[in-house]
Amino acid sequence: MSITPLQLQGIGMTSQRTRDRLVARLKDKGIKNQDVLEVMANTPRHIFVDEALSHKAYEDTALPIGFNQTISQPYTVAKMTEIILEAGPVDNVLEIGTGCGYQTLVLSQLVKRVYSVERIAPLQKKARERMQLLRVNNVRFQHSDGNWGWPEEGPFDAILSCAAPESIPTDLLDQLNLGGRLLMPVGPDGKQMLHLLIKEEDGVTRKIIEPVNFVPMLSGTQK
Ligand code: SAH
């Protein structure tokens, strides 16, 4: 299997014009970081969804990716990436919930190294294959339960979760560098808020960013 240049480039509803329209919408919604906007314009979201849905790939909505999971809404991906980069260059980031790998690909273009964990094996496998086809070589994947982070590869400058726990798993804070940022949706369906925790010398500061809508963070792994 391979991705042809034409497939990557996209036509019609997946063309550059359609992508630019999405980026204009992201700007309207308040995304300001130029690097993030540029990456959003250049990242082919249509190759991460089923072909039957590719005409919707550049709408600002979440879409199904199988296994009861969704590809995150572009605005949310852009917003989370912008927050991660707010304090300056990021060396390494841990992503919890690879899903189809779209957020992973966005991150890989803006930080040095990405570590991404996913609990559903087939999703993880497919994301890894996509990254190989795209010749992305600064991402490492692991099939595991992100509640435990990835201690062997930490500490991280940032940890970003695409799944919402009821409360923040405390192990994750131990895997942050000083000044590191943990960005995570927290709370039950319909009542989730995006939380930003920053590890300081004298403790952890917490900011609540805005309401969000993510799939729940589950425990254990699935074959
Ligand atoms: N950014 C991804 C979002 C996928 S949805 C994308 O755009 O595709 C969130 C993902 O988190 C799902 O794939 C789900 O299986 C995964 N997930 C949920 N709980 C998890 C856990 N404890 N550890 C790792 N991944 C988890």
PDB file of N, CA and C and ligand atoms in Angstrom, residues 65 69-72 77 95-104 117-120 123 144-147 162-163 214-220, ligand 1:
ATOM      1  N   ILE A  65     -13.957   6.990  13.359  1.00  0.00           N
ATOM      2  CA  ILE A  65     -12.803   6.258  12.809  1.00  0.00           C
ATOM      3  C   ILE A  65     -12.887   4.768  13.148  1.00  0.00           C
ATOM      4  N   GLN A  69     -14.671   5.281  18.186  1.00  0.00           N
ATOM      5  CA  GLN A  69     -13.778   6.407  18.444  1.00  0.00           C
ATOM      6  C   GLN A  69     -13.913   7.436  17.329  1.00  0.00           C
ATOM      7  N   THR A  70     -13.361   8.612  17.557  1.00  0.00           N
ATOM      8  CA  THR A  70     -13.466   9.678  16.556  1.00  0.00           C
ATOM      9  C   THR A  70     -12.115  10.341  16.306  1.00  0.00           C
ATOM     10  N   ILE A  71     -11.964  10.893  15.105  1.00  0.00           N
ATOM     11  CA  ILE A  71     -10.842  11.787  14.820  1.00  0.00           C
ATOM     12  C   ILE A  71     -11.242  13.138  15.420  1.00  0.00           C
ATOM     13  N   SER A  72     -10.326  13.772  16.144  1.00  0.00           N
ATOM     14  CA  SER A  72     -10.655  15.018  16.837  1.00  0.00           C
ATOM     15  C   SER A  72     -11.027  16.118  15.846  1.00  0.00           C
ATOM     16  N   VAL A  77      -7.724  20.252  17.787  1.00  0.00           N
ATOM     17  CA  VAL A  77      -6.335  19.863  17.520  1.00  0.00           C
ATOM     18  C   VAL A  77      -5.451  21.122  17.480  1.00  0.00           C
ATOM     19  N   GLU A  95       1.611  11.910  23.713  1.00  0.00           N
ATOM     20  CA  GLU A  95       0.203  12.005  23.327  1.00  0.00           C
ATOM     21  C   GLU A  95      -0.522  10.770  23.830  1.00  0.00           C
ATOM     22  N   ILE A  96      -1.612  10.966  24.540  1.00  0.00           N
ATOM     23  CA  ILE A  96      -2.410   9.834  25.016  1.00  0.00           C
ATOM     24  C   ILE A  96      -3.656   9.724  24.146  1.00  0.00           C
ATOM     25  N   GLY A  97      -3.800   8.584  23.455  1.00  0.00           N
ATOM     26  CA  GLY A  97      -4.946   8.404  22.553  1.00  0.00           C
ATOM     27  C   GLY A  97      -4.579   8.754  21.124  1.00  0.00           C
ATOM     28  N   THR A  98      -3.763   7.917  20.485  1.00  0.00           N
ATOM     29  CA  THR A  98      -3.316   8.159  19.105  1.00  0.00           C
ATOM     30  C   THR A  98      -4.498   8.235  18.151  1.00  0.00           C
ATOM     31  N   GLY A  99      -5.489   7.364  18.357  1.00  0.00           N
ATOM     32  CA  GLY A  99      -6.621   7.284  17.426  1.00  0.00           C
ATOM     33  C   GLY A  99      -6.115   7.000  16.030  1.00  0.00           C
ATOM     34  N   CYS A 100      -6.526   7.838  15.063  1.00  0.00           N
ATOM     35  CA  CYS A 100      -6.084   7.623  13.679  1.00  0.00           C
ATOM     36  C   CYS A 100      -4.706   8.223  13.433  1.00  0.00           C
ATOM     37  N   GLY A 101      -4.226   9.050  14.345  1.00  0.00           N
ATOM     38  CA  GLY A 101      -2.883   9.609  14.183  1.00  0.00           C
ATOM     39  C   GLY A 101      -2.847  11.019  13.603  1.00  0.00           C
ATOM     40  N   TYR A 102      -4.006  11.636  13.454  1.00  0.00           N
ATOM     41  CA  TYR A 102      -4.035  12.987  12.848  1.00  0.00           C
ATOM     42  C   TYR A 102      -3.340  14.026  13.747  1.00  0.00           C
ATOM     43  N   GLN A 103      -3.743  14.059  15.019  1.00  0.00           N
ATOM     44  CA  GLN A 103      -3.084  14.994  15.950  1.00  0.00           C
ATOM     45  C   GLN A 103      -1.581  14.674  16.048  1.00  0.00           C
ATOM     46  N   THR A 104      -1.263  13.384  15.992  1.00  0.00           N
ATOM     47  CA  THR A 104       0.142  12.953  16.046  1.00  0.00           C
ATOM     48  C   THR A 104       0.939  13.587  14.901  1.00  0.00           C
ATOM     49  N   VAL A 117       0.638   6.952  22.683  1.00  0.00           N
ATOM     50  CA  VAL A 117       0.119   5.669  23.163  1.00  0.00           C
ATOM     51  C   VAL A 117      -1.369   5.536  22.850  1.00  0.00           C
ATOM     52  N   GLU A 118      -1.777   4.324  22.531  1.00  0.00           N
ATOM     53  CA  GLU A 118      -3.173   4.034  22.178  1.00  0.00           C
ATOM     54  C   GLU A 118      -3.535   2.668  22.755  1.00  0.00           C
ATOM     55  N   ARG A 119      -4.753   2.557  23.332  1.00  0.00           N
ATOM     56  CA  ARG A 119      -5.135   1.296  23.978  1.00  0.00           C
ATOM     57  C   ARG A 119      -5.787   0.295  23.015  1.00  0.00           C
ATOM     58  N   ILE A 120      -6.262   0.750  21.836  1.00  0.00           N
ATOM     59  CA  ILE A 120      -6.912  -0.157  20.885  1.00  0.00           C
ATOM     60  C   ILE A 120      -5.898  -0.552  19.799  1.00  0.00           C
ATOM     61  N   LEU A 123      -6.190   0.362  15.889  1.00  0.00           N
ATOM     62  CA  LEU A 123      -6.050   1.802  15.618  1.00  0.00           C
ATOM     63  C   LEU A 123      -4.584   2.194  15.654  1.00  0.00           C
ATOM     64  N   SER A 144      -0.602   0.724  24.651  1.00  0.00           N
ATOM     65  CA  SER A 144      -0.672   0.621  26.113  1.00  0.00           C
ATOM     66  C   SER A 144      -1.760   1.537  26.671  1.00  0.00           C
ATOM     67  N   ASP A 145      -1.986   1.396  27.960  1.00  0.00           N
ATOM     68  CA  ASP A 145      -2.965   2.221  28.671  1.00  0.00           C
ATOM     69  C   ASP A 145      -2.280   3.520  29.110  1.00  0.00           C
ATOM     70  N   GLY A 146      -2.724   4.618  28.509  1.00  0.00           N
ATOM     71  CA  GLY A 146      -2.105   5.923  28.772  1.00  0.00           C
ATOM     72  C   GLY A 146      -2.278   6.448  30.188  1.00  0.00           C
ATOM     73  N   ASN A 147      -3.122   5.806  30.979  1.00  0.00           N
ATOM     74  CA  ASN A 147      -3.246   6.221  32.387  1.00  0.00           C
ATOM     75  C   ASN A 147      -1.885   6.176  33.085  1.00  0.00           C
ATOM     76  N   CYS A 162      -6.072  13.004  24.369  1.00  0.00           N
ATOM     77  CA  CYS A 162      -7.223  13.124  23.464  1.00  0.00           C
ATOM     78  C   CYS A 162      -8.386  12.291  23.987  1.00  0.00           C
ATOM     79  N   ALA A 163      -8.303  11.845  25.241  1.00  0.00           N
ATOM     80  CA  ALA A 163      -9.401  11.114  25.871  1.00  0.00           C
ATOM     81  C   ALA A 163      -9.570  11.689  27.274  1.00  0.00           C
ATOM     82  N   PHE A 214     -14.708  15.116  24.302  1.00  0.00           N
ATOM     83  CA  PHE A 214     -13.830  14.007  23.907  1.00  0.00           C
ATOM     84  C   PHE A 214     -14.448  12.669  24.297  1.00  0.00           C
ATOM     85  N   VAL A 215     -13.901  11.598  23.707  1.00  0.00           N
ATOM     86  CA  VAL A 215     -14.310  10.263  24.141  1.00  0.00           C
ATOM     87  C   VAL A 215     -13.727  10.017  25.537  1.00  0.00           C
ATOM     88  N   PRO A 216     -14.345   9.115  26.316  1.00  0.00           N
ATOM     89  CA  PRO A 216     -13.814   8.871  27.670  1.00  0.00           C
ATOM     90  C   PRO A 216     -12.475   8.147  27.641  1.00  0.00           C
ATOM     91  N   MET A 217     -11.647   8.411  28.659  1.00  0.00           N
ATOM     92  CA  MET A 217     -10.401   7.664  28.824  1.00  0.00           C
ATOM     93  C   MET A 217     -10.753   6.365  29.534  1.00  0.00           C
ATOM     94  N   LEU A 218     -10.443   5.240  28.895  1.00  0.00           N
ATOM     95  CA  LEU A 218     -10.765   3.935  29.466  1.00  0.00           C
ATOM     96  C   LEU A 218      -9.504   3.298  30.022  1.00  0.00           C
ATOM     97  N   SER A 219      -9.688   2.269  30.832  1.00  0.00           N
ATOM     98  CA  SER A 219      -8.527   1.588  31.428  1.00  0.00           C
ATOM     99  C   SER A 219      -8.223   0.296  30.680  1.00  0.00           C
ATOM    100  N   GLY A 220      -6.983  -0.128  30.762  1.00  0.00           N
ATOM    101  CA  GLY A 220      -6.572  -1.392  30.139  1.00  0.00           C
ATOM    102  C   GLY A 220      -6.424  -1.241  28.630  1.00  0.00           C
TER     103      GLY A 220
HETATM  104  N1  SAH B   1      -6.409  12.705  18.288  1.00  0.00           N
HETATM  105  C1  SAH B   1      -7.025  11.447  17.966  1.00  0.00           C
HETATM  106  C2  SAH B   1      -8.190  11.255  18.901  1.00  0.00           C
HETATM  107  C3  SAH B   1      -8.746   9.893  18.897  1.00  0.00           C
HETATM  108  S1  SAH B   1     -10.076   9.684  20.031  1.00  0.00           S
HETATM  109  C4  SAH B   1      -7.463  11.492  16.524  1.00  0.00           C
HETATM  110  O1  SAH B   1      -7.617  12.604  16.015  1.00  0.00           O
HETATM  111  O2  SAH B   1      -7.658  10.463  15.912  1.00  0.00           O
HETATM  112  C5  SAH B   1      -9.211   9.271  21.508  1.00  0.00           C
HETATM  113  C6  SAH B   1      -8.442   8.004  21.508  1.00  0.00           C
HETATM  114  O3  SAH B   1      -8.032   7.764  22.867  1.00  0.00           O
HETATM  115  C7  SAH B   1      -9.204   6.755  21.084  1.00  0.00           C
HETATM  116  O4  SAH B   1      -8.537   6.153  20.011  1.00  0.00           O
HETATM  117  C8  SAH B   1      -9.184   5.846  22.332  1.00  0.00           C
HETATM  118  O5  SAH B   1      -9.066   4.477  22.044  1.00  0.00           O
HETATM  119  C9  SAH B   1      -7.964   6.382  23.051  1.00  0.00           C
HETATM  120  N2  SAH B   1      -7.921   6.092  24.494  1.00  0.00           N
HETATM  121  C10 SAH B   1      -8.929   6.112  25.410  1.00  0.00           C
HETATM  122  N3  SAH B   1      -8.477   5.778  26.635  1.00  0.00           N
HETATM  123  C11 SAH B   1      -7.142   5.522  26.491  1.00  0.00           C
HETATM  124  C12 SAH B   1      -6.117   5.104  27.387  1.00  0.00           C
HETATM  125  N4  SAH B   1      -6.349   4.873  28.678  1.00  0.00           N
HETATM  126  N5  SAH B   1      -4.862   4.928  26.894  1.00  0.00           N
HETATM  127  C13 SAH B   1      -4.588   5.144  25.584  1.00  0.00           C
HETATM  128  N6  SAH B   1      -5.518   5.543  24.688  1.00  0.00           N
HETATM  129  C14 SAH B   1      -6.782   5.725  25.129  1.00  0.00           C
END
